[in-house]
Coordinates of C-alpha atoms and ligand atoms in Angstrom, one line a residue:
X79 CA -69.1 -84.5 11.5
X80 CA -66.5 -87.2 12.2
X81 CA -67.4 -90.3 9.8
X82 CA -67.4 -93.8 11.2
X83 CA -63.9 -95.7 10.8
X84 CA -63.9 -99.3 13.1
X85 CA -60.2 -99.2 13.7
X86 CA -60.2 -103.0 14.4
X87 CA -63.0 -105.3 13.8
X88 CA -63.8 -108.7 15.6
X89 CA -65.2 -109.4 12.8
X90 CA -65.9 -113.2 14.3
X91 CA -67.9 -111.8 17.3
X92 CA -70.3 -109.6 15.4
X93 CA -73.3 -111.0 13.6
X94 CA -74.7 -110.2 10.2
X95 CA -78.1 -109.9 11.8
X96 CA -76.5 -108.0 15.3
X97 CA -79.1 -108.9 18.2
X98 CA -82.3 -107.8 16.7
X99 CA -83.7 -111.0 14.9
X100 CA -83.7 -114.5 12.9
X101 CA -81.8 -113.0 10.0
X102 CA -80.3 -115.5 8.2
X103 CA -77.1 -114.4 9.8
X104 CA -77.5 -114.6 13.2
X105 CA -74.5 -116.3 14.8
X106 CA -72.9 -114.8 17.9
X107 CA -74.4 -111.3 19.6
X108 CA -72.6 -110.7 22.2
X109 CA -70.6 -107.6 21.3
X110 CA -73.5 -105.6 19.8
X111 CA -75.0 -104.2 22.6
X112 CA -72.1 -102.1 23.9
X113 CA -71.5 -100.2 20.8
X114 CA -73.8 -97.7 18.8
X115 CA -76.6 -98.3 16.8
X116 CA -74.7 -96.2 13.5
X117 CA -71.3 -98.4 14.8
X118 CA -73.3 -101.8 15.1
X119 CA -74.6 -100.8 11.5
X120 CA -71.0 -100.5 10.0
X121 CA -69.7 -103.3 11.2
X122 CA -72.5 -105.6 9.8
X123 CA -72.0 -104.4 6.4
X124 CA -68.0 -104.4 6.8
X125 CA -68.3 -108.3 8.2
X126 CA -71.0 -108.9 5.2
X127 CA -68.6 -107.7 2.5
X128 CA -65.3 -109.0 4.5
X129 CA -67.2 -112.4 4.3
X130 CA -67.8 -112.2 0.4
X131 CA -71.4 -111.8 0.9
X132 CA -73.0 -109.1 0.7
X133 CA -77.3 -107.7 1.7
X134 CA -79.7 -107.4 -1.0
X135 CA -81.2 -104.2 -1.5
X136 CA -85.0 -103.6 -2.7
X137 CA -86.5 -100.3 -3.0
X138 CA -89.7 -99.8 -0.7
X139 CA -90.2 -103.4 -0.7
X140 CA -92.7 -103.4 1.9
X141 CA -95.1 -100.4 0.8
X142 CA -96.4 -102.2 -2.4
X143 CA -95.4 -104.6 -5.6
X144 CA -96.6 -105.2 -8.6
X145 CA -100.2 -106.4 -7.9
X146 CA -100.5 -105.4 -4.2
X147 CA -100.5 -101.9 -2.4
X148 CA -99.8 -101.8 1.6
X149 CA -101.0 -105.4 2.4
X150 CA -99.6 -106.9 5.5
X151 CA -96.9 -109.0 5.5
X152 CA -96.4 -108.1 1.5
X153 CA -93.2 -108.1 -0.5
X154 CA -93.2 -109.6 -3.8
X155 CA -89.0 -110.8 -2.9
X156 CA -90.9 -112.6 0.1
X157 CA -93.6 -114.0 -2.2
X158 CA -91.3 -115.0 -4.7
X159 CA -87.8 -116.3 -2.0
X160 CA -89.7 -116.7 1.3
X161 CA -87.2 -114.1 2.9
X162 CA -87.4 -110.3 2.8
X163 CA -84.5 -108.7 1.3
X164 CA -81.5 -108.1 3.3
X165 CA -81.5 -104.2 2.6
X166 CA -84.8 -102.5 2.1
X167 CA -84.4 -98.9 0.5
X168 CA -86.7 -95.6 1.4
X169 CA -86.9 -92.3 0.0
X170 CA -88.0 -88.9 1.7
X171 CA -88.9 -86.7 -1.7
X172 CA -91.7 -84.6 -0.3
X173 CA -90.9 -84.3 3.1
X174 CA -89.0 -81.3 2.5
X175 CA -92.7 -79.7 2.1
X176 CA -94.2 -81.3 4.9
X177 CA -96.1 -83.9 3.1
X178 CA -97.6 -87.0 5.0
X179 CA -96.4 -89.1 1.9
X180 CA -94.0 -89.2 -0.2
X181 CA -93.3 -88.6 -3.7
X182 CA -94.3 -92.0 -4.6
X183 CA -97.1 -92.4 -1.8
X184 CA -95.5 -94.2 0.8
X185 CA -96.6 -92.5 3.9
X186 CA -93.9 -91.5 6.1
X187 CA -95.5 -92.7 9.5
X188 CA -95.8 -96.2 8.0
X189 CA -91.8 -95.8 6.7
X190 CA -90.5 -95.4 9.7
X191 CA -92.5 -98.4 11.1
X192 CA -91.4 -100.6 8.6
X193 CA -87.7 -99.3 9.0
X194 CA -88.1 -100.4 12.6
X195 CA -89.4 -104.0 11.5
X196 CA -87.2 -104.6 9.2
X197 CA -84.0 -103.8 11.1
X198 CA -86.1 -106.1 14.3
X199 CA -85.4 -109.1 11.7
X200 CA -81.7 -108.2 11.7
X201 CA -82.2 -106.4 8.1
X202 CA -80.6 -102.9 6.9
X203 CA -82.3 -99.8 6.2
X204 CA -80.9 -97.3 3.6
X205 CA -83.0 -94.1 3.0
X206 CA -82.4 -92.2 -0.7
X207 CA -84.3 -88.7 -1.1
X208 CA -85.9 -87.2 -4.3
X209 CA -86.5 -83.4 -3.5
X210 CA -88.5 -80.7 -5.6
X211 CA -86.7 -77.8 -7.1
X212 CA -86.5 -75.2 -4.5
X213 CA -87.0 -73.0 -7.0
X214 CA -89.4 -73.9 -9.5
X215 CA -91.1 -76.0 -7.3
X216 CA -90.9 -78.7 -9.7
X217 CA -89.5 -82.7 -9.2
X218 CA -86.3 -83.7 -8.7
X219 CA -86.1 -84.3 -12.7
X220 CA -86.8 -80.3 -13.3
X221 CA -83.8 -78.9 -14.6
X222 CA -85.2 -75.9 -15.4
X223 CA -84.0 -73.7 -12.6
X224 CA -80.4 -74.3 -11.0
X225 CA -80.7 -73.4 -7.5
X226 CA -76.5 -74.8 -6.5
X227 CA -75.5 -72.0 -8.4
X228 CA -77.6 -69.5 -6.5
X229 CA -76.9 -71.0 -3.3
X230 CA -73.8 -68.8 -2.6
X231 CA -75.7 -65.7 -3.5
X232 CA -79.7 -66.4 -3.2
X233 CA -80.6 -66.7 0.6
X234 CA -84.2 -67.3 -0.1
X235 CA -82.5 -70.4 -1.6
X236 CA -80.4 -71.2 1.0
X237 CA -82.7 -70.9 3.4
X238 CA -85.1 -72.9 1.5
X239 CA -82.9 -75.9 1.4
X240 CA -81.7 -75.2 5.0
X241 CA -85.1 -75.4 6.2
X242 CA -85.5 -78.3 3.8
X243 CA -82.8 -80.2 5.1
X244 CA -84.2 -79.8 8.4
X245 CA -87.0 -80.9 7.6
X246 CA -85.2 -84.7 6.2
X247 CA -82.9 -84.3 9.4
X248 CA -86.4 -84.1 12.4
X249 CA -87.5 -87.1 10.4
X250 CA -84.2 -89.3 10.2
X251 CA -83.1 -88.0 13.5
X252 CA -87.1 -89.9 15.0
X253 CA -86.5 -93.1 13.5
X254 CA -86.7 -96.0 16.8
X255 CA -86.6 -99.8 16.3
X256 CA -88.8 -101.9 18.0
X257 CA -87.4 -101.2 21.8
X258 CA -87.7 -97.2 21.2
X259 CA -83.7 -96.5 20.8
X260 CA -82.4 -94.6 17.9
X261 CA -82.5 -96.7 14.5
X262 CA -79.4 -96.9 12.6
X263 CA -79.6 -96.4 8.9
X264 CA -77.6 -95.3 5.7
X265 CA -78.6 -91.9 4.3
X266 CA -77.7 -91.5 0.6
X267 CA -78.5 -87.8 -0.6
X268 CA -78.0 -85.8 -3.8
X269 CA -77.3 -89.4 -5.5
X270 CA -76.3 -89.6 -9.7
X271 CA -75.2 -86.4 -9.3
X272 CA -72.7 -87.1 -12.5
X273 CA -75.6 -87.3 -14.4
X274 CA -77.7 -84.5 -15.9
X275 CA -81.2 -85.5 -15.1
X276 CA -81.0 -83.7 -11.6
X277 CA -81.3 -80.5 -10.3
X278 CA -78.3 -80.9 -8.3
X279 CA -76.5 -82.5 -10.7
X280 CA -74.0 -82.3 -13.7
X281 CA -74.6 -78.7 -15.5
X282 CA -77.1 -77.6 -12.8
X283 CA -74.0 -77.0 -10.6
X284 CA -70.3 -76.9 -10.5
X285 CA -68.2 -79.4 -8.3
X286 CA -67.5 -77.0 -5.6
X287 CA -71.1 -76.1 -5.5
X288 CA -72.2 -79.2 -5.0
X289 CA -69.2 -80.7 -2.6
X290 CA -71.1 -77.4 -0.3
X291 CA -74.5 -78.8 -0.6
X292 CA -73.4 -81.9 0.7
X293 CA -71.9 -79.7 3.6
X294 CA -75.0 -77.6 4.3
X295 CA -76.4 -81.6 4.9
X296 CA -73.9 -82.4 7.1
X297 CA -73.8 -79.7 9.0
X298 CA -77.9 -79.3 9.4
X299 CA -77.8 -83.3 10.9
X300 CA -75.3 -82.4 13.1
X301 CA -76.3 -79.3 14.3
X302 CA -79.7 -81.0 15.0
X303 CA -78.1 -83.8 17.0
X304 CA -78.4 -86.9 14.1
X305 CA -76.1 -89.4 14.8
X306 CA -77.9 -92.1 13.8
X307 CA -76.8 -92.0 9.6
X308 CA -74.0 -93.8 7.9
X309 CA -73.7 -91.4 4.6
X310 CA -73.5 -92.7 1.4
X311 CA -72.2 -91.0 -1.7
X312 CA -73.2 -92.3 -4.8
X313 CA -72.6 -90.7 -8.2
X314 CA -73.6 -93.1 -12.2
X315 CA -71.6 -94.8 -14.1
X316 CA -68.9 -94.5 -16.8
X317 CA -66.9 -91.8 -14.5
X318 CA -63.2 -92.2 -14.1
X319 CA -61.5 -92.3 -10.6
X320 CA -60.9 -88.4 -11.2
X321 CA -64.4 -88.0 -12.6
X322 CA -65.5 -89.9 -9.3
X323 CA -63.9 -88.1 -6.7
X324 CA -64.3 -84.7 -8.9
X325 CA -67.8 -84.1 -6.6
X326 CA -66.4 -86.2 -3.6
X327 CA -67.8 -84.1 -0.3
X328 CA -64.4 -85.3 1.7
X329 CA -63.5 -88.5 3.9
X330 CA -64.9 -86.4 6.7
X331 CA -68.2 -86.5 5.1
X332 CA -68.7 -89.8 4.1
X333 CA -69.2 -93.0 4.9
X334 CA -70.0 -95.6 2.3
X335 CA -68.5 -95.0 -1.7
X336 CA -71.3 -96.1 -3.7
X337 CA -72.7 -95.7 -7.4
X338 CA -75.7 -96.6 -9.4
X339 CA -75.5 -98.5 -12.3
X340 CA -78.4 -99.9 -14.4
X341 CA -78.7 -102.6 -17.1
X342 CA -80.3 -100.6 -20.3
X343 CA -81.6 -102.5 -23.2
X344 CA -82.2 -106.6 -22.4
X345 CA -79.8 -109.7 -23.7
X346 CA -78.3 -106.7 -25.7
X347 CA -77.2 -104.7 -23.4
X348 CA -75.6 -107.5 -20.9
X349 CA -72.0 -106.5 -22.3
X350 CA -72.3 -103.4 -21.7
X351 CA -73.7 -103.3 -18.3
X352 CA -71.4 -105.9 -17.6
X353 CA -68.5 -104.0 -18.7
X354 CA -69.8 -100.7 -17.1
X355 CA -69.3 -102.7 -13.5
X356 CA -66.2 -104.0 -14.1
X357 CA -65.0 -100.5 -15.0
X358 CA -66.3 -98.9 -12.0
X359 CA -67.3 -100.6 -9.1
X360 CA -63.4 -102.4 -8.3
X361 CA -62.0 -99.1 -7.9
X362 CA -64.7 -97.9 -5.7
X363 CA -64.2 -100.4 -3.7
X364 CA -60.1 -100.8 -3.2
X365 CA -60.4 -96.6 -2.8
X366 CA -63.4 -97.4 0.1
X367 CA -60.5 -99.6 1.2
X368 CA -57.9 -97.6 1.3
X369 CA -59.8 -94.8 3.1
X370 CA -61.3 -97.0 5.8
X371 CA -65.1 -96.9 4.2
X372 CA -67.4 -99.4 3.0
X373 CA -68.2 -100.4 -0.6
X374 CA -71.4 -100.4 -1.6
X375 CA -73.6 -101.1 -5.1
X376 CA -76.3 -98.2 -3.9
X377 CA -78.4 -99.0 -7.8
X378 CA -79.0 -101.2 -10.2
X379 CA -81.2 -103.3 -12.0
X380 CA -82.8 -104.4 -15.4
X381 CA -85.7 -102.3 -15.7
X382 CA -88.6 -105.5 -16.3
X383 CA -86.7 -108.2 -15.7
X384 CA -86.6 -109.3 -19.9
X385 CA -83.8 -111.4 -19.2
X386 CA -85.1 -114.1 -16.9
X387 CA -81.7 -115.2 -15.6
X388 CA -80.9 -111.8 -15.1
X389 CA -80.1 -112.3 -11.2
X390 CA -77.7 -115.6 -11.7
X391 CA -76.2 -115.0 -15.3
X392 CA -75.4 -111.1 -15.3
X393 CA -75.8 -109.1 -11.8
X394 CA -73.8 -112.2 -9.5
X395 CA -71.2 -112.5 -12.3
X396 CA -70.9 -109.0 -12.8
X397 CA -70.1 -108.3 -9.3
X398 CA -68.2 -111.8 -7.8
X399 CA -65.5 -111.2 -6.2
X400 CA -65.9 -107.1 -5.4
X401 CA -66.4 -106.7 -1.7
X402 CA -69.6 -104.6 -2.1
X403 CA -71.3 -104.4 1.3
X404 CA -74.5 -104.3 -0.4
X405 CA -76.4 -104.4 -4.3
X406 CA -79.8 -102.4 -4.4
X407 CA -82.4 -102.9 -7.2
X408 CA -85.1 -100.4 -7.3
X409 CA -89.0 -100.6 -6.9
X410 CA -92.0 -102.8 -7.9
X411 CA -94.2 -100.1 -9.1
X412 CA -97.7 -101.3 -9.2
X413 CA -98.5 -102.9 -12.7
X414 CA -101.8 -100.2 -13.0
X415 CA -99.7 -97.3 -12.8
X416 CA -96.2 -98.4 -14.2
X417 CA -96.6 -102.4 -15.8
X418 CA -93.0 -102.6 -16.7
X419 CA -91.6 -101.1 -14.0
X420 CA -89.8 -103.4 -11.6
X421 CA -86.7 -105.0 -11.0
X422 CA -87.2 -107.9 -8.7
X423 CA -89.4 -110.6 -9.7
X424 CA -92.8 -111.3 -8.6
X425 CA -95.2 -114.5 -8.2
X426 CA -95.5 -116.1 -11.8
X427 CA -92.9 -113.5 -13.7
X428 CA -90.5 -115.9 -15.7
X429 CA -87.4 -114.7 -14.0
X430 CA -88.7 -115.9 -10.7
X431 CA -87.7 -119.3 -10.5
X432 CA -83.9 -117.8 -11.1
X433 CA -84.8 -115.1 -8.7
X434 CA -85.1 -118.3 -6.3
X435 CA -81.9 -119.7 -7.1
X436 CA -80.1 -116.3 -6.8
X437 CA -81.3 -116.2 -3.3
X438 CA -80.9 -120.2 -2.6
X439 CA -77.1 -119.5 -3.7
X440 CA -76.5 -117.7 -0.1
X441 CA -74.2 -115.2 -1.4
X442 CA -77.2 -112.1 -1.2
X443 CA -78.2 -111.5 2.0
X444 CA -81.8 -111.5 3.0
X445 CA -83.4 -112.3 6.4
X446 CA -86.0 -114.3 7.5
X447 CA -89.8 -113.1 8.2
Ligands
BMA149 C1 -87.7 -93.5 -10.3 C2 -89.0 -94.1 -10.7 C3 -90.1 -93.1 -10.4 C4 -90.0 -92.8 -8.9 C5 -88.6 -92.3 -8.5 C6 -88.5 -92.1 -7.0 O1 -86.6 -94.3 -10.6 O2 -89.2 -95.3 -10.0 O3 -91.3 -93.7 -10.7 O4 -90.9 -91.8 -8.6 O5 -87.7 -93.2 -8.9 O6 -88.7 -93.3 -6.3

């Protein structure tokens, strides 16, 4: 239960890329082998953001992109940069049900394999989960049935989403690197939950039902022996500090104060998006601060890339000089099933050669092949 606070950080001794790889980071290793895989994690995301930099997040980066399913050595950020993202983002939705993939395809075997590459290159892994209704059975998008405000009565429910949660915890609690010792990663559940569009969100349950959601979760990975998981807590945008913390599980819960916040609506809707940052993610970070937690920017993005200098002209401006440990953007679909939907260039896009610069400018963080 006890969250991870670094009391004192040598932040000089500890690399970016720990001991694992040719990140771009690597400098000195010699501290990371005496502390734990989940304390090691921390304190590369607390050095990234102390050193104004910060990883750059891309949602199953290695599975497929827009022209390319499950290739080796694929990643349309590689293609486009030459380096992998610093951060490369997961989700479990359908392995509350025992599926062998998930809700978007990605097996879960070949997941965790790429989780233990990418963190053997001295990159992060954060892991995001999409679960059906456990009551109508439908996505995470079906609002139709409220099962937080049956949990306290329903035990079919509870027990549903107990044996769910188990289900998220067997698979987090597996994950190895490359040498077969427990893989470190942040675990970001029940995420926009200020929105409406989720079950477990805004309308679909009060605060207090869902602050005991979040417990069920913590106490299920404990109770199972998970130790590996930093826990991130990320609610949308245009919330107030009260708003915020209205849903917050408790600094005995969580790890990393996140929140997602996307870019809607092309060159018109830079302002906006701008604004919606600058609103938002300062205090998230000075209240991470103040509580001993790291900052992080858990999602964003411009759905399809229309403004080709999206990377350089509106995300780094939008975020300089907020000590965010990390900024995610979400997936490449593949162009046959979802053209438009992306949010990090790929090989001939027009925002590509920007992409390029963005990642030439050494503030992101990615790591080497
Ligand atoms: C959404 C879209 C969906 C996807 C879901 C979970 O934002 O990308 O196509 O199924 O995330 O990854």
């Amino acid at each position: 239960m006890k969250p991870i606070i670094i009391a004192t950080l040598a932040l000089a001794a500890i690399s970016c890329s720990g001991n694992k790889g040719t990140g771009q980071d690597n400098s000195n290793t010699a501290a990371a082998d005496s502390i734990s895989p989940v304390a090691e994690l921390s304190q590369k995301l607390r050095e990234a953001a102390a050193n104004g930099r910060y990883y750059y997040g891309h949602h199953d980066d290695t599975a497929y992109g827009h022209t390319w399913k499950y290739a080796e050595g694929g990643s349309d950020v590689k293609a486009v940069t030459g380096s992998y993202p610093g951060l490369m983002s997961w989700d479990l939705g359908m392995i509350e049900v025992d599926s062998t993939r998930n809700l978007d395809g990605v097996p879960f075997e070949f997941m965790a394999a790429e989780m233990a590459s990418q963190d053997a290159r001295g990159g992060i892994n954060a892991i995001s989960w999409h679960p059906l209704n456990p009551i109508s059975r439908g996505n995470s998008w079906d609002v139709s049935a409220s099962p937080l405000k049956e949990m306290a009565t329903n035990t079919a429910v509870r027990d549903t989403l107990t044996a769910w949660i188990d289900r998220a915890a067997r698979f987090v609690g597996s994950l190895k690197d490359s040498d077969g010792k427990p893989l470190a990663v942040i675990f970001r559940p029940w995420h926009e939950n200020s929105g409406t569009w989720f079950w477990w969100g805004t309308g679909n349950s009060t605060p207090q039902e869902y602050i005991d959601l979040w417990k069920l979760t913590r106490e299920r990975f404990d109770a199972a022996g998970v130790d590996n998981v930093l826990w991130a807590y990320s609610p949308d945008k245009d919330l107030t500090p009260e708003a915020y913390f209205s849903t917050y599980p408790g600094d005995e819960y969580v790890d990393i104060l996140g929140t997602d916040i996307y870019h809607f609506g092309d060159e018109e809707g830079v302002a906006e998006y701008t604004a919606r940052i600058k609103a938002q993610l300062p205090y998230v970070a000075e209240e991470a601060a103040k509580r001993g937690k790291i900052a992080a920017f858990t999602e964003t993005g411009l759905e399809g890339l229309g403004v080709t200098d999206w990377y350089t002209r509106v995300l780094a401006p939008a975020i300089e000089g907020i000590p965010v440990a990390y900024v995610c953007v979400w997936r490449n679909a593949i162009e046959s099933e979802k053209p438009n939907h992306f949010y990090a260039p790929y090989p001939g896009h027009p925002s590509a050669d920007d992409f390029k610069k963005y990642h030439d400018a050494n503030r992101a963080i990615f790591v080497n092949p």
